[in-house]
Short mmCIF file of C-alpha atoms in Angstrom, two decimals:
data_model
loop_
_atom_site.label_atom_id
_atom_site.label_comp_id
_atom_site.label_asym_id
_atom_site.label_seq_id
_atom_site.Cartn_x
_atom_site.Cartn_y
_atom_site.Cartn_z
CA MET A 19 -98.55 41.02 -214.51
CA ALA A 20 -102.35 41.83 -214.21
CA ARG A 21 -103.27 44.49 -215.29
CA PRO A 22 -104.61 47.67 -212.94
CA GLU A 23 -107.96 47.94 -213.34
CA LYS A 24 -108.26 44.69 -212.96
CA VAL A 25 -106.04 44.69 -209.73
CA PHE A 26 -108.25 47.23 -209.50
CA LEU A 27 -111.75 45.42 -209.09
CA GLY A 28 -110.34 42.53 -207.83
CA THR A 29 -109.07 44.55 -205.22
CA ALA A 30 -112.26 46.36 -204.94
CA LEU A 31 -114.52 42.68 -204.88
CA ALA A 32 -111.72 41.92 -202.51
CA VAL A 33 -112.64 44.52 -200.45
CA LEU A 34 -116.74 44.25 -200.47
CA THR A 35 -115.87 41.00 -199.42
CA VAL A 36 -114.09 42.37 -196.48
CA VAL A 37 -115.89 44.96 -195.69
CA VAL A 38 -119.10 43.57 -195.08
CA ALA A 39 -117.97 40.68 -192.96
CA SER A 40 -116.02 42.69 -191.40
CA ALA A 41 -116.62 44.89 -188.42
CA CYS A 42 -117.03 47.60 -190.40
CA SER A 43 -120.53 46.53 -191.09
CA SER A 44 -121.23 47.45 -187.43
CA ALA A 45 -119.44 51.09 -187.31
CA LEU A 46 -120.87 52.07 -190.07
CA ALA A 47 -124.70 51.24 -188.97
CA GLN A 48 -124.25 53.54 -186.11
CA THR A 49 -126.57 55.16 -184.21
CA ASP A 50 -127.41 59.47 -183.90
CA GLU A 51 -125.95 58.79 -180.85
CA GLU A 52 -122.22 57.30 -181.93
CA SER A 53 -121.59 59.53 -185.03
CA ALA A 54 -122.07 62.40 -182.27
CA ALA A 55 -119.80 61.10 -180.02
CA SER A 56 -117.74 59.78 -182.55
CA LEU A 57 -117.20 63.25 -183.62
CA THR A 58 -114.70 63.75 -180.53
CA GLU A 59 -113.20 61.00 -180.36
CA PRO A 60 -110.37 59.23 -182.60
CA ASN A 61 -112.35 57.64 -185.93
CA PRO A 62 -112.80 53.83 -185.36
CA ILE A 63 -110.93 51.90 -187.65
CA VAL A 64 -113.33 49.76 -189.43
CA GLY A 65 -111.63 47.32 -190.97
CA ASN A 66 -108.18 46.11 -191.97
CA LEU A 67 -108.00 45.37 -195.65
CA TYR A 68 -105.79 42.10 -197.27
CA LEU A 69 -105.13 43.35 -200.62
CA GLN A 70 -105.54 40.95 -203.27
CA ASP A 71 -102.02 40.68 -204.12
CA GLY A 72 -100.77 40.75 -200.39
CA GLY A 73 -100.46 44.39 -199.40
CA GLN A 74 -102.74 45.61 -196.12
CA GLY A 75 -104.14 48.43 -196.36
CA ILE A 76 -106.63 50.07 -193.69
CA CYS A 77 -109.63 51.79 -193.28
CA GLU A 78 -110.16 54.18 -191.42
CA GLN A 79 -114.44 56.22 -191.20
CA ILE A 80 -114.49 59.33 -192.22
CA ASN A 81 -117.25 61.79 -194.03
CA ILE A 82 -117.51 64.51 -196.43
CA VAL A 83 -120.42 67.27 -194.06
CA GLY A 84 -120.26 70.76 -196.72
CA ASN A 85 -117.20 71.64 -196.55
CA ASN A 86 -115.20 69.41 -193.32
CA CYS A 87 -113.81 66.34 -193.16
CA VAL A 88 -115.56 65.18 -190.38
CA SER A 89 -116.71 61.95 -188.50
CA PRO A 90 -119.13 59.61 -189.97
CA ASN A 91 -122.79 60.91 -190.32
CA GLU A 92 -124.93 60.43 -193.40
CA PHE A 93 -122.55 60.35 -196.61
CA PRO A 94 -120.49 57.71 -194.89
CA VAL A 95 -116.67 57.08 -196.28
CA ALA A 96 -113.77 54.38 -195.13
CA CYS A 97 -110.26 56.26 -196.21
CA CYS A 98 -107.44 53.33 -196.86
CA LYS A 99 -104.18 53.51 -197.07
CA TYR A 100 -101.41 51.32 -197.15
CA TYR A 101 -99.16 50.34 -194.76
CA LEU A 102 -96.45 49.63 -197.23
CA PRO A 103 -95.46 51.22 -200.18
CA PRO A 104 -97.50 48.81 -202.56
CA SER A 105 -96.03 48.11 -205.95
CA SER A 106 -97.00 48.31 -209.81
CA GLN A 107 -99.57 45.96 -209.61
CA GLN A 108 -101.26 47.38 -206.89
CA LEU A 109 -103.49 50.21 -206.11
CA GLN A 110 -101.78 53.85 -206.44
CA GLY A 111 -102.97 56.03 -203.56
CA PRO A 112 -105.73 56.01 -201.29
CA PHE A 113 -109.06 55.15 -202.47
CA CYS A 114 -111.69 55.20 -200.72
CA ILE A 115 -114.92 52.74 -200.29
CA GLU A 116 -118.07 54.89 -200.43
CA TYR A 117 -120.86 53.15 -199.08
CA SER A 118 -124.40 54.55 -200.26
CA GLY A 119 -127.54 52.56 -199.29
CA THR A 120 -126.88 48.51 -199.67
CA THR A 121 -124.08 49.68 -202.54
CA VAL A 122 -120.64 49.59 -202.10
CA LYS A 123 -118.48 51.70 -204.67
CA THR A 124 -114.67 51.72 -203.91
CA HIS A 125 -112.60 55.09 -205.59
CA GLN A 126 -108.99 55.51 -206.37
CA VAL A 127 -108.74 59.37 -205.69
CA GLY A 128 -105.52 61.22 -205.72
CA LYS A 129 -103.71 64.54 -204.44
CA GLY A 130 -104.93 65.68 -202.65
CA PHE A 131 -107.23 63.47 -201.24
CA CYS A 132 -108.14 64.33 -197.38
CA CYS A 133 -106.68 61.17 -195.04
CA ASP A 134 -105.76 61.12 -191.29
CA LEU A 135 -103.71 60.22 -189.67
CA TRP A 136 -103.39 56.58 -188.23
CA GLU A 137 -101.60 57.53 -184.35
CA SER A 138 -103.39 57.42 -182.23
CA GLY A 139 -104.54 60.81 -180.07
CA TYR A 140 -105.62 62.66 -183.14
CA GLY A 141 -108.95 63.39 -183.03
CA PRO A 142 -110.45 64.48 -186.09
CA THR A 143 -109.74 67.51 -187.12
CA ASP A 144 -106.69 65.91 -187.37
CA TRP A 145 -106.81 65.30 -191.63
CA VAL A 146 -103.74 65.77 -193.82
CA ARG A 147 -102.87 64.77 -196.99
CA PHE A 148 -102.07 61.37 -198.31
CA GLU A 149 -99.04 61.92 -200.11
CA ASP A 150 -97.04 63.73 -196.76
CA ASP A 151 -99.63 63.20 -194.22
CA VAL A 152 -98.12 66.58 -192.58
CA THR A 153 -99.81 68.81 -194.86
CA PRO A 154 -103.32 70.02 -193.36
CA CYS A 155 -105.70 68.85 -194.92
CA ASP A 156 -107.53 72.19 -194.15
CA PHE A 157 -111.77 71.62 -194.92
CA CYS A 158 -111.57 69.82 -199.07
CA GLY A 159 -108.83 67.15 -199.08
CA GLY A 160 -106.58 70.01 -198.77
CA LYS A 161 -108.19 73.30 -200.34
CA THR A 162 -110.39 75.42 -198.19
CA PRO A 163 -113.23 76.63 -200.54
CA SER A 164 -113.61 80.30 -199.58
CA PRO A 165 -117.28 81.98 -199.29
CA THR A 166 -118.29 81.75 -202.64
CA GLU A 167 -117.63 77.98 -203.59
CA CYS A 168 -118.66 74.56 -202.35
CA CYS A 169 -116.47 71.86 -201.67
CA THR A 170 -118.33 69.15 -204.23
CA ARG A 171 -118.84 64.88 -202.83
CA SER A 172 -115.90 64.15 -205.20
CA ARG A 173 -113.70 67.74 -203.01
CA ASP A 174 -113.34 69.37 -205.95
CA ILE A 175 -113.46 73.12 -205.28
CA VAL A 176 -116.33 74.49 -207.58
CA PRO A 177 -118.64 78.03 -207.07
CA ALA A 178 -121.48 78.24 -204.73
CA TYR A 179 -123.22 80.26 -207.74
CA PRO A 180 -124.56 78.77 -210.21
CA VAL A 181 -125.34 75.90 -210.00
CA THR A 182 -123.40 73.74 -212.73
CA ASP A 183 -123.73 69.91 -212.10
CA PRO A 184 -126.98 70.45 -208.81
CA THR A 185 -125.68 66.18 -208.38
CA VAL A 186 -122.67 67.12 -207.42
CA CYS A 187 -123.48 69.68 -204.69
CA PRO A 188 -123.47 68.45 -201.01
CA ASP A 189 -125.86 71.32 -199.72
CA LEU A 190 -127.86 72.56 -202.84
CA GLN A 191 -130.30 75.72 -201.28
CA GLN A 192 -132.39 78.39 -201.54
CA ASP A 193 -129.61 81.12 -202.81
CA PRO A 194 -130.69 83.86 -200.91
CA ASP A 195 -130.47 86.22 -203.12
CA HIS A 196 -133.02 84.35 -205.52
CA GLN A 197 -135.79 84.12 -203.35
CA PRO A 198 -138.94 82.27 -204.98
CA SER A 199 -140.79 84.86 -207.10
CA ILE A 200 -143.15 85.20 -209.77
CA THR A 201 -143.39 85.85 -213.40
CA VAL A 202 -144.66 88.79 -214.95
CA PRO A 203 -147.34 87.72 -216.56
CA PRO A 204 -148.09 84.44 -214.32
CA CYS A 205 -149.28 82.41 -216.74
CA GLY A 206 -146.76 82.11 -219.57
CA SER A 207 -144.04 84.39 -218.95
CA LYS A 208 -141.80 86.68 -219.91
CA GLU A 209 -140.04 84.77 -223.11
CA MET A 210 -142.52 83.94 -224.06
CA ALA A 211 -144.88 87.12 -224.34
CA ASP A 212 -141.77 88.40 -226.08
CA ASN A 213 -142.06 85.67 -229.28
CA GLY A 214 -145.31 87.15 -229.43
CA ILE A 215 -147.40 83.88 -227.45
CA HIS A 216 -150.15 85.73 -225.06
CA ILE A 217 -150.98 82.72 -221.89
CA PRO A 218 -154.02 83.90 -220.72
CA GLN A 219 -154.10 84.57 -217.97
CA GLU A 220 -158.28 84.02 -216.96
CA ILE A 221 -160.54 81.21 -218.78
CA GLY A 222 -164.29 83.49 -219.48
CA PRO A 223 -164.22 84.70 -215.98
CA VAL A 224 -162.13 82.87 -214.38
CA ILE A 225 -158.64 83.73 -213.21
CA PHE A 226 -155.80 81.66 -213.70
CA SER A 227 -153.26 83.79 -212.87
CA VAL A 228 -153.29 83.29 -208.66
CA ALA A 229 -152.59 79.48 -209.03
CA CYS A 230 -150.46 80.25 -212.37
CA GLY A 231 -148.56 82.77 -209.61
CA PHE A 232 -148.40 79.54 -206.92
CA HIS A 233 -146.23 77.48 -209.55
CA ASP A 234 -143.78 80.44 -210.71
CA GLU A 235 -143.08 80.76 -206.89
CA CYS A 236 -143.20 76.39 -206.51
CA TYR A 237 -140.46 76.32 -209.61
CA SER A 238 -138.68 79.12 -208.36
CA THR A 239 -138.08 76.62 -204.74
CA CYS A 240 -134.80 75.10 -205.15
CA ASN A 241 -135.56 71.65 -205.06
CA LYS A 242 -132.75 70.13 -203.35
CA ASN A 243 -132.68 67.48 -205.87
CA ASP A 244 -136.61 66.28 -205.22
CA PRO A 245 -136.50 64.73 -208.44
CA ALA A 246 -140.41 64.62 -207.88
CA ALA A 247 -140.89 68.13 -207.47
CA LYS A 248 -141.34 69.67 -210.85
CA ALA A 249 -144.53 66.79 -210.85
CA GLN A 250 -145.95 68.10 -207.46
CA CYS A 251 -145.47 71.42 -208.51
CA ASP A 252 -147.85 70.90 -212.05
CA ALA A 253 -150.17 68.77 -209.79
CA ARG A 254 -150.60 71.43 -207.95
CA LEU A 255 -151.42 74.30 -210.43
CA GLY A 256 -153.89 71.01 -212.13
CA ALA A 257 -155.91 71.11 -209.61
CA ASP A 258 -155.29 74.85 -208.65
CA LEU A 259 -156.91 75.54 -211.13
CA SER A 260 -159.68 72.84 -211.48
CA ALA A 261 -160.76 74.18 -207.88
CA ASP A 262 -160.36 78.18 -210.05
CA CYS A 263 -162.83 76.36 -212.47
CA ALA A 264 -165.23 75.09 -210.11
CA ALA A 265 -165.35 77.38 -207.55
CA TYR A 266 -166.91 79.88 -210.23
CA TRP A 267 -168.85 77.49 -212.35
CA GLN A 268 -170.17 75.51 -209.37
CA PRO A 269 -172.56 78.26 -207.83
CA ALA A 270 -174.14 79.28 -211.19
CA ILE A 271 -175.08 75.29 -212.06
CA ASN A 272 -176.32 75.27 -208.21
CA SER A 273 -177.80 78.48 -208.78
CA ALA A 274 -179.64 78.23 -212.34
CA LYS A 275 -183.38 78.46 -213.18
CA ASN A 276 -183.67 75.58 -215.21
CA SER A 277 -182.46 72.86 -217.40
CA ASP A 278 -180.58 74.87 -220.22
CA ASP A 279 -179.33 77.45 -217.96
CA ARG A 280 -177.84 73.88 -215.77
CA THR A 281 -176.83 72.55 -218.53
CA ILE A 282 -175.06 75.83 -220.01
CA ALA A 283 -173.54 76.72 -216.96
CA ARG A 284 -172.06 72.83 -216.85
CA GLY A 285 -170.70 73.28 -220.18
CA GLY A 286 -168.83 76.32 -219.26
CA LEU A 287 -166.91 74.73 -216.34
CA SER A 288 -166.37 71.32 -218.49
CA ASP A 289 -164.61 74.38 -220.68
CA CYS A 290 -162.55 75.85 -218.12
CA LEU A 291 -161.87 72.52 -216.45
CA LEU A 292 -160.26 71.33 -220.19
CA ALA A 293 -158.57 74.31 -220.90
CA ALA A 294 -157.21 73.98 -216.91
CA ARG A 295 -156.38 70.09 -218.30
CA VAL A 296 -154.40 71.59 -221.60
CA TYR A 297 -152.00 73.97 -218.68
CA PHE A 298 -151.89 70.83 -217.23
CA LEU A 299 -150.54 68.85 -219.79
CA ALA A 300 -148.67 71.79 -221.32
CA VAL A 301 -146.35 72.26 -218.47
CA SER A 302 -145.75 68.80 -218.10
CA ASP A 303 -144.40 68.74 -221.29
CA LYS A 304 -147.73 66.00 -222.31
CA LEU A 305 -149.68 67.49 -224.41
CA PRO A 306 -150.10 65.22 -227.64
CA ILE A 307 -149.33 68.26 -230.54
CA ILE A 308 -145.39 69.31 -230.43
CA GLY A 309 -145.03 72.87 -230.85
CA LEU A 310 -148.17 73.57 -228.87
CA ALA A 311 -146.81 75.29 -225.26
CA LYS A 312 -143.91 72.77 -224.77
CA GLY A 313 -140.75 73.87 -222.85
CA GLY A 314 -142.35 72.38 -219.13
CA GLN A 315 -139.11 71.02 -218.20
CA SER A 316 -136.64 73.80 -219.63
CA ALA A 317 -138.67 76.93 -217.78
CA TYR A 318 -138.29 74.70 -214.34
CA ASP A 319 -134.97 73.78 -215.18
CA LYS A 320 -134.15 77.29 -216.03
CA ALA A 321 -135.17 78.23 -212.51
CA GLN A 322 -133.69 76.24 -210.79
CA HIS A 323 -130.73 77.13 -212.55
CA GLU A 324 -131.51 81.39 -211.12
CA VAL A 325 -132.27 79.97 -207.55
CA CYS A 326 -129.61 77.25 -206.44
CA ARG A 327 -126.76 77.76 -204.71
CA CYS A 328 -124.22 74.12 -204.64
CA CYS A 329 -123.89 75.06 -200.92
CA LYS A 330 -124.22 78.22 -197.86
CA GLY A 331 -120.64 78.99 -199.28
CA GLY A 332 -117.58 78.69 -197.36
CA PRO A 333 -115.90 76.15 -194.36
CA GLY A 334 -119.15 76.50 -192.65
CA GLU A 335 -119.46 79.76 -192.13
CA GLU A 336 -122.37 82.66 -193.68
CA VAL A 337 -121.50 83.84 -196.60
CA VAL A 338 -122.02 87.73 -196.33
CA PRO A 339 -123.80 88.41 -199.90
CA PRO A 340 -120.99 91.15 -201.80
CA MET B 17 -152.51 51.17 -223.68
CA ARG B 18 -151.23 52.92 -226.85
CA LYS B 19 -152.82 49.49 -228.12
CA LEU B 20 -155.77 48.89 -226.58
CA PHE B 21 -157.02 52.65 -226.72
CA LEU B 22 -156.48 52.14 -230.81
CA LEU B 23 -158.27 48.70 -231.13
CA SER B 24 -160.94 50.21 -229.07
CA LEU B 25 -160.21 52.75 -231.90
CA VAL B 26 -160.41 50.08 -234.20
CA VAL B 27 -163.72 48.30 -232.74
CA VAL B 28 -165.40 51.63 -232.58
CA ALA B 29 -165.32 52.12 -236.72
CA LEU B 30 -165.86 48.67 -237.41
CA VAL B 31 -168.75 48.76 -235.55
CA LEU B 32 -170.13 51.98 -236.36
CA PHE B 33 -168.96 51.57 -239.91
CA GLY B 34 -171.94 49.58 -241.11
CA CYS B 35 -174.32 52.97 -240.19
CA LYS B 36 -172.73 55.55 -240.63
CA GLY B 37 -175.03 57.16 -243.03
CA ALA B 38 -177.68 57.24 -239.96
CA ASP B 39 -174.90 57.90 -236.90
CA ARG B 40 -173.77 61.41 -238.95
CA PRO B 41 -174.55 63.85 -237.76
CA GLY B 42 -176.84 66.09 -240.07
CA GLY B 43 -176.10 63.04 -242.93
CA SER B 44 -177.71 64.67 -245.47
CA GLY B 45 -176.13 62.24 -247.99
CA GLY B 46 -173.45 64.76 -248.69
CA SER B 47 -169.98 63.96 -250.16
CA THR B 48 -167.48 62.88 -247.82
CA PRO B 49 -164.23 63.86 -248.19
CA PRO B 50 -161.90 59.90 -249.99
CA PRO B 51 -158.39 59.25 -247.28
CA GLY B 52 -156.83 60.93 -250.37
CA ASP B 53 -158.17 63.86 -249.98
CA SER B 54 -156.35 66.40 -246.10
CA ILE B 55 -157.73 68.00 -244.25
CA THR B 56 -155.65 69.81 -243.13
CA GLY B 57 -157.16 73.56 -242.76
CA VAL B 58 -159.50 76.18 -240.18
CA TRP B 59 -162.88 75.10 -239.79
CA THR B 60 -164.93 77.87 -237.87
CA GLY B 61 -168.35 77.08 -236.30
CA SER B 62 -170.50 77.40 -233.92
CA GLU B 63 -170.73 75.47 -230.71
CA GLY B 64 -172.02 74.20 -227.09
CA PRO B 65 -173.90 71.96 -224.46
CA LEU B 66 -177.41 72.93 -225.96
CA GLN B 67 -177.50 72.25 -229.89
CA ASN B 68 -180.24 75.12 -230.43
CA LYS B 69 -178.64 76.64 -228.21
CA MET B 70 -174.54 77.33 -230.00
CA THR B 71 -172.37 80.10 -229.94
CA PRO B 72 -170.40 80.65 -232.77
CA THR B 73 -167.04 81.17 -230.54
CA ALA B 74 -165.56 77.33 -232.18
CA ARG B 75 -162.01 77.26 -234.30
CA LEU B 76 -160.71 74.26 -234.82
CA GLU B 77 -157.89 74.54 -236.59
CA ILE B 78 -156.76 70.36 -238.58
CA THR B 79 -153.55 69.02 -239.12
CA GLU B 80 -154.01 64.97 -241.15
CA ASP B 81 -150.76 63.87 -242.19
CA ALA B 82 -151.55 60.38 -243.18
CA GLY B 83 -154.16 59.56 -241.88
CA VAL B 84 -153.38 61.19 -238.07
CA VAL B 85 -155.60 63.54 -236.97
CA SER B 86 -154.42 66.16 -235.04
CA ALA B 87 -156.33 69.09 -233.91
CA VAL B 88 -156.75 72.35 -231.37
CA TRP B 89 -159.75 73.21 -230.67
CA TYR B 90 -160.28 77.86 -229.69
CA SER B 91 -162.77 79.55 -227.99
CA SER B 92 -163.33 83.23 -228.13
CA LYS B 93 -166.60 82.34 -225.68
CA LEU B 94 -163.14 82.24 -223.06
CA PHE B 95 -160.43 83.74 -224.78
CA PRO B 96 -162.26 87.04 -226.22
CA ASP B 97 -158.79 88.53 -226.47
CA ALA B 98 -156.47 86.67 -225.68
CA GLY B 99 -154.85 85.03 -229.09
CA PRO B 100 -154.14 81.89 -229.49
CA TRP B 101 -154.29 79.46 -226.39
CA PRO B 102 -156.26 75.67 -227.02
CA ILE B 103 -159.16 74.80 -224.20
CA GLY B 104 -158.62 71.36 -226.42
CA VAL B 105 -156.40 69.14 -227.72
CA LEU B 106 -157.42 66.76 -230.26
CA TYR B 107 -156.06 63.38 -231.42
CA GLY B 108 -156.16 60.90 -233.06
CA PHE B 109 -157.38 59.59 -236.82
CA ARG B 110 -159.84 59.69 -239.99
CA ASP B 111 -161.49 57.01 -241.00
CA GLY B 112 -163.03 58.68 -244.40
CA GLY B 113 -164.91 61.38 -243.58
CA THR B 114 -165.00 60.02 -239.60
CA LEU B 115 -163.22 61.38 -237.29
CA TYR B 116 -161.57 59.40 -234.35
CA LEU B 117 -159.95 62.11 -231.16
CA ARG B 118 -159.36 61.82 -228.19
CA ASN B 119 -159.40 65.65 -226.37
CA THR B 120 -156.51 66.93 -224.05
CA ALA B 121 -154.82 62.75 -223.83
CA GLU B 122 -152.38 62.69 -221.43
CA GLN B 123 -149.42 61.76 -224.26
CA LEU B 124 -147.49 58.48 -222.83
CA PRO B 125 -143.47 58.43 -222.92
CA ASP B 126 -144.24 55.45 -225.35
CA GLY B 127 -145.86 57.88 -227.77
CA GLY B 128 -150.01 56.24 -226.25
CA LEU B 129 -152.94 58.22 -224.78
CA GLN B 130 -154.94 58.37 -221.58
CA GLY B 131 -157.03 60.24 -220.33
CA GLY B 132 -158.98 62.92 -222.04
CA THR B 133 -162.58 62.52 -223.73
CA GLU B 134 -163.87 60.59 -226.69
CA PHE B 135 -163.91 63.56 -229.99
CA LYS B 136 -166.27 62.13 -232.66
CA ALA B 137 -166.91 64.75 -235.83
CA THR B 138 -167.77 63.18 -239.52
CA ILE B 139 -166.99 65.36 -242.16
CA THR B 140 -169.18 65.70 -245.46
CA GLY B 141 -167.87 68.50 -248.09
CA SER B 142 -166.40 71.79 -246.28
CA HIS B 143 -168.45 70.75 -243.49
CA LEU B 144 -167.94 69.42 -240.13
CA GLU B 145 -170.16 68.12 -237.56
CA GLY B 146 -168.71 66.55 -234.38
CA VAL B 147 -170.35 66.10 -230.66
CA ASP B 148 -167.36 66.20 -227.38
CA GLN B 149 -168.23 63.38 -225.03
CA ARG B 150 -167.76 64.64 -221.66
CA THR B 151 -169.06 64.16 -218.26
CA ASP B 152 -169.47 65.57 -214.90
CA SER B 153 -171.44 64.77 -211.88
CA ASP B 154 -174.44 65.40 -213.04
CA GLY B 155 -173.71 62.63 -216.23
CA PRO B 156 -173.25 62.46 -219.84
CA LEU B 157 -171.88 66.41 -221.44
CA PRO B 158 -171.54 66.30 -224.77
CA ILE B 159 -170.65 69.54 -226.46
CA TYR B 160 -171.17 69.13 -229.82
CA LEU B 161 -169.83 71.55 -232.50
CA LYS B 162 -170.07 72.87 -236.30
CA LEU B 163 -167.85 74.00 -238.35
CA ASP B 164 -167.35 74.86 -241.69
CA ARG B 165 -164.14 75.09 -243.45
CA SER B 166 -162.37 78.68 -243.64
CA GLN B 167 -159.38 78.04 -244.89
#
């Protein structure tokens, strides 16, 4: 008797082969118009699956958007069930095929997962629980998140705020109670100041606090899981500080009365630019000396944790702040 | 990149080795710290782009560990009341009495360095003279340092 894991893997391979070779691919490649149309029509059966041990299942393409089971849109999932009661050799219970770019993954799902009825005539909102084919699914695999909760992509309910794992959030967004803000002082943080680390707010005659304020606002803007967001914030800080240096020193260089004054002004600009680079390297955690203003990533993570929420919250309704 | 940098430093070191005495800023034939003597400590003195108009505002905090040298460059010219925040972060190595460092280089994930300026200094006893080889739109802009060991 084959081990369940092998059966599962074999099933997954069979599923993959069938899906790729069947009409599933054309159904998955539907246009936005088709997706919109399917919201009001019964979901199409995208392929019959012949499992490794002869069992037969049916896939129906569904989708989980926010807290709702709806027709395919941007996160297609095929929900499969057996025609016949599965044997001990077969994959137990329903499983899902998740399409992500060019990869296809199968996931076995447990009780409470949202599947739709087979009979014709049911619309896309007629999702029922797998285990009895009767109990309505509501919004999150049989569970309904409250206005302060979100339904994750794996159909778990998690608090909308604070976010514990941003990667599972269906619609990571700015928490309305935590808008982008500027720390006091703008360059550095209150924690650093409390620890005796005083980051200069100006480099000689050049004010750096404005650029630092923009950087704070950038860090405290929910990035919606954009992996490049922090680097963009840091790059902008470097560019803004450098521009501030040039805005002050370049006129001094241009108006210098003699060669020495010009050289000294050039030195001022150069010092300012190097200091700006130290700020940039510090927030980027790229200074080669350990212990010197490390912590840009942790500051960013802390800010994101404070300002992001996992979804709008609740079954598609506005969250009313307490 | 790291290997290239180290290789270039070695090449520079070898080229300069034969004329170290003549090349040393203010080279007076004084004693250079032997490899076993650490240069770790605080060095203070003057800085500036004009050797005849340097300002007494520089402070270099050097840490040396097995020939690897790191240093933080503070300038009270820029931060009269700001406390310890650097305008330069230097990293490299010492060969006898000569320091080969890079200023504000970016540390790469593999530990190598990228960018920044070349900083070379010669230490004679408790005196350090160095040049940070910067450039701007006008061309080369060397910044001179003359420091004495204070701690």
